[in-house]
């Protein structure tokens, strides 16, 4: 059984930082995308960042233009955990943040409908 468990959300003032964690069980993320999405109230879920871990070789990361340069996605293979380091947070970053895995072949990482597995989400609130 695949499980994704997010943690690390909270409330922070604009300009502050948070680090989110997504711990995976029952799932190997080799040759697979693990992504972070967020959903603000009344808006569609949007892709924030993804990491693709190659079975042989390194990793690739991609970011939404709105978070590039501020957010960093990384992983700890030993802990089977993917992190999202968020710096210089803005009020627009407020929302529920979800971890996703199991992107179907040929799917775009930033489109939520292509993923099979989701975590329960962790709330991030940025106050100005």
GROMACS .gro file of N, CA and C in nm:
model
  384
    1UNK      N    1   0.084  -0.119   0.000
    1UNK     CA    2   0.000   0.000   0.000
    1UNK      C    3   0.088   0.124   0.000
    2UNK      N    4   0.061   0.212  -0.095
    2UNK     CA    5   0.139   0.334  -0.108
    2UNK      C    6   0.083   0.441  -0.015
    3UNK      N    7   0.172   0.504   0.058
    3UNK     CA    8   0.131   0.614   0.145
    3UNK      C    9   0.228   0.729   0.130
    4UNK      N   10   0.173   0.849   0.127
    4UNK     CA   11   0.252   0.971   0.125
    4UNK      C   12   0.204   1.055   0.243
    5UNK      N   13   0.297   1.094   0.327
    5UNK     CA   14   0.262   1.170   0.446
    5UNK      C   15   0.340   1.300   0.447
    6UNK      N   16   0.267   1.412   0.440
    6UNK     CA   17   0.331   1.543   0.444
    6UNK      C   18   0.335   1.597   0.586
    7UNK      N   19   0.432   1.682   0.610
    7UNK     CA   20   0.441   1.751   0.738
    7UNK      C   21   0.522   1.877   0.718
    8UNK      N   22   0.520   1.964   0.819
    8UNK     CA   23   0.603   2.083   0.816
    8UNK      C   24   0.531   2.212   0.787
    9UNK      N   25   0.402   2.204   0.757
    9UNK     CA   26   0.329   2.327   0.732
    9UNK      C   27   0.312   2.410   0.857
   10UNK      N   28   0.263   2.531   0.838
   10UNK     CA   29   0.241   2.619   0.952
   10UNK      C   30   0.214   2.760   0.908
   11UNK      N   31   0.219   2.851   1.003
   11UNK     CA   32   0.197   2.992   0.975
   11UNK      C   33   0.328   3.066   0.988
   12UNK      N   34   0.350   3.155   0.894
   12UNK     CA   35   0.476   3.231   0.893
   12UNK      C   36   0.448   3.369   0.834
   13UNK      N   37   0.529   3.465   0.871
   13UNK     CA   38   0.516   3.597   0.813
   13UNK      C   39   0.584   3.604   0.678
   14UNK      N   40   0.539   3.695   0.598
   14UNK     CA   41   0.599   3.715   0.467
   14UNK      C   42   0.750   3.737   0.481
   15UNK      N   43   0.824   3.675   0.391
   15UNK     CA   44   0.969   3.682   0.398
   15UNK      C   45   1.031   3.567   0.474
   16UNK      N   46   0.949   3.491   0.545
   16UNK     CA   47   0.999   3.380   0.625
   16UNK      C   48   1.019   3.254   0.544
   17UNK      N   49   1.052   3.146   0.614
   17UNK     CA   50   1.083   3.019   0.550
   17UNK      C   51   1.012   2.904   0.620
   18UNK      N   52   0.986   2.801   0.542
   18UNK     CA   53   0.933   2.675   0.594
   18UNK      C   54   0.993   2.562   0.512
   19UNK      N   55   1.003   2.445   0.574
   19UNK     CA   56   1.045   2.327   0.503
   19UNK      C   57   0.939   2.219   0.518
   20UNK      N   58   0.886   2.174   0.407
   20UNK     CA   59   0.786   2.068   0.406
   20UNK      C   60   0.855   1.934   0.381
   21UNK      N   61   0.799   1.829   0.438
   21UNK     CA   62   0.852   1.694   0.418
   21UNK      C   63   0.742   1.604   0.364
   22UNK      N   64   0.780   1.512   0.279
   22UNK     CA   65   0.689   1.411   0.227
   22UNK      C   66   0.759   1.276   0.240
   23UNK      N   67   0.708   1.193   0.328
   23UNK     CA   68   0.766   1.062   0.349
   23UNK      C   69   0.682   0.958   0.276
   24UNK      N   70   0.748   0.880   0.193
   24UNK     CA   71   0.680   0.781   0.110
   24UNK      C   72   0.702   0.641   0.167
   25UNK      N   73   0.598   0.561   0.161
   25UNK     CA   74   0.610   0.420   0.197
   25UNK      C   75   0.538   0.337   0.092
   26UNK      N   76   0.591   0.219   0.065
   26UNK     CA   77   0.531   0.132  -0.035
   26UNK      C   78   0.553   0.179  -0.177
   27UNK      N   79   0.647   0.269  -0.196
   27UNK     CA   80   0.667   0.327  -0.329
   27UNK      C   81   0.814   0.360  -0.348
   28UNK      N   82   0.865   0.321  -0.463
   28UNK     CA   83   1.003   0.356  -0.494
   28UNK      C   84   1.003   0.470  -0.594
   29UNK      N   85   1.077   0.572  -0.567
   29UNK     CA   86   1.074   0.688  -0.655
   29UNK      C   87   1.190   0.691  -0.752
   30UNK      N   88   1.252   0.576  -0.774
   30UNK     CA   89   1.353   0.570  -0.878
   30UNK      C   90   1.284   0.574  -1.014
   31UNK      N   91   1.340   0.653  -1.106
   31UNK     CA   92   1.279   0.672  -1.237
   31UNK      C   93   1.134   0.717  -1.225
   32UNK      N   94   1.110   0.806  -1.133
   32UNK     CA   95   0.974   0.854  -1.113
   32UNK      C   96   0.977   0.999  -1.065
   33UNK      N   97   0.869   1.068  -1.094
   33UNK     CA   98   0.854   1.205  -1.046
   33UNK      C   99   0.786   1.203  -0.909
   34UNK      N  100   0.840   1.280  -0.818
   34UNK     CA  101   0.773   1.311  -0.692
   34UNK      C  102   0.755   1.463  -0.691
   35UNK      N  103   0.632   1.505  -0.672
   35UNK     CA  104   0.603   1.646  -0.692
   35UNK      C  105   0.530   1.707  -0.574
   36UNK      N  106   0.543   1.836  -0.565
   36UNK     CA  107   0.466   1.915  -0.470
   36UNK      C  108   0.365   1.999  -0.547
   37UNK      N  109   0.244   1.998  -0.498
   37UNK     CA  110   0.138   2.082  -0.551
   37UNK      C  111   0.084   2.170  -0.438
   38UNK      N  112   0.015   2.272  -0.476
   38UNK     CA  113  -0.054   2.353  -0.376
   38UNK      C  114  -0.189   2.396  -0.431
   39UNK      N  115  -0.278   2.421  -0.338
   39UNK     CA  116  -0.411   2.464  -0.376
   39UNK      C  117  -0.457   2.573  -0.280
   40UNK      N  118  -0.476   2.691  -0.335
   40UNK     CA  119  -0.529   2.801  -0.256
   40UNK      C  120  -0.681   2.793  -0.258
   41UNK      N  121  -0.742   2.857  -0.161
   41UNK     CA  122  -0.887   2.853  -0.150
   41UNK      C  123  -0.952   2.909  -0.277
   42UNK      N  124  -1.040   2.831  -0.337
   42UNK     CA  125  -1.112   2.873  -0.456
   42UNK      C  126  -1.033   2.864  -0.586
   43UNK      N  127  -0.914   2.806  -0.580
   43UNK     CA  128  -0.830   2.796  -0.699
   43UNK      C  129  -0.798   2.650  -0.730
   44UNK      N  130  -0.753   2.628  -0.851
   44UNK     CA  131  -0.714   2.493  -0.892
   44UNK      C  132  -0.580   2.455  -0.830
   45UNK      N  133  -0.561   2.325  -0.820
   45UNK     CA  134  -0.434   2.274  -0.769
   45UNK      C  135  -0.326   2.298  -0.874
   46UNK      N  136  -0.212   2.350  -0.831
   46UNK     CA  137  -0.106   2.381  -0.925
   46UNK      C  138   0.025   2.315  -0.884
   47UNK      N  139   0.100   2.275  -0.984
   47UNK     CA  140   0.230   2.215  -0.958
   47UNK      C  141   0.330   2.319  -0.914
   48UNK      N  142   0.405   2.289  -0.810
   48UNK     CA  143   0.503   2.381  -0.753
   48UNK      C  144   0.645   2.338  -0.788
   49UNK      N  145   0.675   2.211  -0.766
   49UNK     CA  146   0.811   2.162  -0.790
   49UNK      C  147   0.808   2.011  -0.805
   50UNK      N  148   0.907   1.959  -0.874
   50UNK     CA  149   0.917   1.815  -0.889
   50UNK      C  150   1.064   1.774  -0.890
   51UNK      N  151   1.086   1.650  -0.849
   51UNK     CA  152   1.219   1.591  -0.857
   51UNK      C  153   1.206   1.455  -0.924
   52UNK      N  154   1.294   1.432  -1.020
   52UNK     CA  155   1.295   1.304  -1.091
   52UNK      C  156   1.426   1.237  -1.060
   53UNK      N  157   1.419   1.123  -0.999
   53UNK     CA  158   1.539   1.050  -0.959
   53UNK      C  159   1.564   0.937  -1.057
   54UNK      N  160   1.678   0.943  -1.122
   54UNK     CA  161   1.712   0.841  -1.219
   54UNK      C  162   1.762   0.715  -1.149
   55UNK      N  163   1.731   0.603  -1.206
   55UNK     CA  164   1.779   0.478  -1.149
   55UNK      C  165   1.931   0.473  -1.153
   56UNK      N  166   1.984   0.521  -1.264
   56UNK     CA  167   2.129   0.533  -1.277
   56UNK      C  168   2.158   0.678  -1.311
   57UNK      N  169   2.232   0.742  -1.225
   57UNK     CA  170   2.265   0.881  -1.250
   57UNK      C  171   2.206   0.972  -1.145
   58UNK      N  172   2.193   1.098  -1.179
   58UNK     CA  173   2.152   1.199  -1.084
   58UNK      C  174   2.003   1.225  -1.083
   59UNK      N  175   1.968   1.345  -1.047
   59UNK     CA  176   1.829   1.384  -1.038
   59UNK      C  177   1.805   1.510  -1.120
   60UNK      N  178   1.681   1.531  -1.158
   60UNK     CA  179   1.640   1.654  -1.224
   60UNK      C  180   1.533   1.721  -1.139
   61UNK      N  181   1.538   1.852  -1.133
   61UNK     CA  182   1.435   1.927  -1.062
   61UNK      C  183   1.373   2.029  -1.157
   62UNK      N  184   1.245   2.053  -1.137
   62UNK     CA  185   1.175   2.154  -1.214
   62UNK      C  186   1.086   2.233  -1.118
   63UNK      N  187   1.066   2.359  -1.151
   63UNK     CA  188   0.989   2.447  -1.064
   63UNK      C  189   0.889   2.529  -1.144
   64UNK      N  190   0.781   2.562  -1.079
   64UNK     CA  191   0.689   2.657  -1.138
   64UNK      C  192   0.756   2.794  -1.141
   65UNK      N  193   0.730   2.874  -1.243
   65UNK     CA  194   0.794   3.006  -1.253
   65UNK      C  195   0.770   3.092  -1.129
   66UNK      N  196   0.656   3.076  -1.065
   66UNK     CA  197   0.623   3.160  -0.951
   66UNK      C  198   0.708   3.132  -0.827
   67UNK      N  199   0.775   3.017  -0.824
   67UNK     CA  200   0.853   2.983  -0.705
   67UNK      C  201   1.001   2.965  -0.736
   68UNK      N  202   1.038   2.970  -0.862
   68UNK     CA  203   1.177   2.953  -0.900
   68UNK      C  204   1.266   3.054  -0.829
   69UNK      N  205   1.378   3.002  -0.776
   69UNK     CA  206   1.472   3.087  -0.704
   69UNK      C  207   1.439   3.102  -0.557
   70UNK      N  208   1.316   3.064  -0.518
   70UNK     CA  209   1.276   3.075  -0.377
   70UNK      C  210   1.257   2.937  -0.312
   71UNK      N  211   1.211   2.841  -0.390
   71UNK     CA  212   1.184   2.707  -0.339
   71UNK      C  213   1.290   2.610  -0.391
   72UNK      N  214   1.322   2.510  -0.309
   72UNK     CA  215   1.416   2.407  -0.348
   72UNK      C  216   1.360   2.271  -0.309
   73UNK      N  217   1.354   2.181  -0.405
   73UNK     CA  218   1.308   2.046  -0.379
   73UNK      C  219   1.429   1.955  -0.368
   74UNK      N  220   1.427   1.866  -0.272
   74UNK     CA  221   1.540   1.775  -0.253
   74UNK      C  222   1.488   1.644  -0.194
   75UNK      N  223   1.579   1.550  -0.178
   75UNK     CA  224   1.536   1.419  -0.129
   75UNK      C  225   1.643   1.357  -0.041
   76UNK      N  226   1.598   1.271   0.047
   76UNK     CA  227   1.687   1.190   0.130
   76UNK      C  228   1.648   1.045   0.101
   77UNK      N  229   1.729   0.979   0.020
   77UNK     CA  230   1.696   0.843  -0.021
   77UNK      C  231   1.690   0.749   0.098
   78UNK      N  232   1.777   0.766   0.194
   78UNK     CA  233   1.780   0.677   0.309
   78UNK      C  234   1.651   0.686   0.390
   79UNK      N  235   1.591   0.803   0.391
   79UNK     CA  236   1.469   0.825   0.467
   79UNK      C  237   1.344   0.816   0.381
   80UNK      N  238   1.364   0.795   0.250
   80UNK     CA  239   1.252   0.790   0.156
   80UNK      C  240   1.164   0.914   0.170
   81UNK      N  241   1.229   1.026   0.178
   81UNK     CA  242   1.160   1.152   0.204
   81UNK      C  243   1.202   1.257   0.103
   82UNK      N  244   1.105   1.334   0.058
   82UNK     CA  245   1.127   1.446  -0.031
   82UNK      C  246   1.093   1.574   0.044
   83UNK      N  247   1.176   1.675   0.030
   83UNK     CA  248   1.159   1.800   0.101
   83UNK      C  249   1.129   1.914   0.005
   84UNK      N  250   1.061   2.015   0.058
   84UNK     CA  251   1.042   2.138  -0.016
   84UNK      C  252   1.082   2.252   0.077
   85UNK      N  253   1.199   2.308   0.049
   85UNK     CA  254   1.248   2.423   0.125
   85UNK      C  255   1.190   2.549   0.062
   86UNK      N  256   1.117   2.626   0.140
   86UNK     CA  257   1.050   2.745   0.088
   86UNK      C  258   1.105   2.868   0.158
   87UNK      N  259   1.167   2.956   0.082
   87UNK     CA  260   1.224   3.079   0.134
   87UNK      C  261   1.152   3.200   0.076
   88UNK      N  262   1.172   3.313   0.138
   88UNK     CA  263   1.113   3.439   0.091
   88UNK      C  264   0.964   3.422   0.063
   89UNK      N  265   0.896   3.364   0.156
   89UNK     CA  266   0.754   3.334   0.135
   89UNK      C  267   0.671   3.460   0.119
   90UNK      N  268   0.569   3.448   0.033
   90UNK     CA  269   0.478   3.558   0.006
   90UNK      C  270   0.337   3.514   0.043
   91UNK      N  271   0.249   3.610   0.055
   91UNK     CA  272   0.110   3.577   0.088
   91UNK      C  273   0.048   3.489  -0.021
   92UNK      N  274   0.092   3.505  -0.145
   92UNK     CA  275   0.041   3.423  -0.255
   92UNK      C  276   0.081   3.277  -0.243
   93UNK      N  277   0.176   3.246  -0.155
   93UNK     CA  278   0.216   3.107  -0.135
   93UNK      C  279   0.123   3.033  -0.039
   94UNK      N  280   0.029   3.104   0.018
   94UNK     CA  281  -0.066   3.042   0.110
   94UNK      C  282  -0.151   2.938   0.040
   95UNK      N  283  -0.168   2.824   0.106
   95UNK     CA  284  -0.253   2.720   0.050
   95UNK      C  285  -0.224   2.586   0.115
   96UNK      N  286  -0.297   2.485   0.071
   96UNK     CA  287  -0.271   2.349   0.114
   96UNK      C  288  -0.168   2.291   0.020
   97UNK      N  289  -0.065   2.233   0.075
   97UNK     CA  290   0.043   2.175  -0.004
   97UNK      C  291   0.034   2.024   0.000
   98UNK      N  292   0.040   1.965  -0.119
   98UNK     CA  293   0.025   1.820  -0.134
   98UNK      C  294   0.149   1.760  -0.201
   99UNK      N  295   0.181   1.641  -0.158
   99UNK     CA  296   0.283   1.561  -0.223
   99UNK      C  297   0.214   1.462  -0.316
  100UNK      N  298   0.273   1.438  -0.433
  100UNK     CA  299   0.212   1.349  -0.531
  100UNK      C  300   0.315   1.257  -0.593
  101UNK      N  301   0.272   1.137  -0.628
  101UNK     CA  302   0.359   1.038  -0.692
  101UNK      C  303   0.277   0.953  -0.787
  102UNK      N  304   0.346   0.877  -0.869
  102UNK     CA  305   0.276   0.788  -0.960
  102UNK      C  306   0.227   0.858  -1.085
  103UNK      N  307   0.311   0.945  -1.139
  103UNK     CA  308   0.272   1.015  -1.262
  103UNK      C  309   0.265   0.915  -1.378
  104UNK      N  310   0.156   0.920  -1.451
  104UNK     CA  311   0.139   0.827  -1.563
  104UNK      C  312   0.238   0.860  -1.673
  105UNK      N  313   0.272   0.759  -1.748
  105UNK     CA  314   0.369   0.776  -1.854
  105UNK      C  315   0.323   0.884  -1.952
  106UNK      N  316   0.411   0.976  -1.982
  106UNK     CA  317   0.380   1.082  -2.076
  106UNK      C  318   0.309   1.202  -2.015
  107UNK      N  319   0.278   1.192  -1.887
  107UNK     CA  320   0.209   1.303  -1.822
  107UNK      C  321   0.301   1.421  -1.793
  108UNK      N  322   0.244   1.536  -1.784
  108UNK     CA  323   0.320   1.655  -1.746
  108UNK      C  324   0.326   1.663  -1.595
  109UNK      N  325   0.443   1.690  -1.542
  109UNK     CA  326   0.460   1.685  -1.397
  109UNK      C  327   0.372   1.786  -1.325
  110UNK      N  328   0.343   1.898  -1.391
  110UNK     CA  329   0.273   2.007  -1.326
  110UNK      C  330   0.121   1.996  -1.335
  111UNK      N  331   0.071   1.891  -1.397
  111UNK     CA  332  -0.074   1.871  -1.409
  111UNK      C  333  -0.118   1.765  -1.308
  112UNK      N  334  -0.208   1.803  -1.220
  112UNK     CA  335  -0.245   1.716  -1.108
  112UNK      C  336  -0.317   1.589  -1.152
  113UNK      N  337  -0.388   1.593  -1.261
  113UNK     CA  338  -0.471   1.478  -1.300
  113UNK      C  339  -0.388   1.357  -1.342
  114UNK      N  340  -0.257   1.377  -1.363
  114UNK     CA  341  -0.175   1.265  -1.407
  114UNK      C  342  -0.121   1.178  -1.295
  115UNK      N  343  -0.147   1.215  -1.170
  115UNK     CA  344  -0.088   1.144  -1.057
  115UNK      C  345  -0.186   1.046  -0.994
  116UNK      N  346  -0.130   0.935  -0.951
  116UNK     CA  347  -0.212   0.829  -0.891
  116UNK      C  348  -0.217   0.839  -0.739
  117UNK      N  349  -0.110   0.885  -0.679
  117UNK     CA  350  -0.101   0.883  -0.533
  117UNK      C  351  -0.085   1.026  -0.478
  118UNK      N  352  -0.156   1.051  -0.370
  118UNK     CA  353  -0.154   1.183  -0.306
  118UNK      C  354  -0.145   1.169  -0.155
  119UNK      N  355  -0.080   1.267  -0.094
  119UNK     CA  356  -0.084   1.276   0.050
  119UNK      C  357  -0.207   1.352   0.095
  120UNK      N  358  -0.219   1.368   0.225
  120UNK     CA  359  -0.338   1.433   0.280
  120UNK      C  360  -0.326   1.585   0.282
  121UNK      N  361  -0.205   1.635   0.262
  121UNK     CA  362  -0.184   1.779   0.257
  121UNK      C  363  -0.138   1.839   0.389
  122UNK      N  364  -0.069   1.951   0.378
  122UNK     CA  365  -0.027   2.026   0.496
  122UNK      C  366  -0.046   2.175   0.464
  123UNK      N  367  -0.105   2.247   0.557
  123UNK     CA  368  -0.143   2.386   0.534
  123UNK      C  369  -0.026   2.480   0.557
  124UNK      N  370  -0.010   2.572   0.462
  124UNK     CA  371   0.088   2.679   0.474
  124UNK      C  372   0.013   2.812   0.468
  125UNK      N  373   0.034   2.894   0.567
  125UNK     CA  374  -0.031   3.025   0.573
  125UNK      C  375   0.076   3.132   0.589
  126UNK      N  376   0.079   3.224   0.493
  126UNK     CA  377   0.177   3.332   0.496
  126UNK      C  378   0.103   3.463   0.517
  127UNK      N  379   0.135   3.532   0.622
  127UNK     CA  380   0.068   3.658   0.653
  127UNK      C  381   0.160   3.774   0.617
  128UNK      N  382   0.096   3.878   0.564
  128UNK     CA  383   0.174   3.995   0.521
  128UNK      C  384   0.182   4.100   0.630
   0.00000   0.00000   0.00000
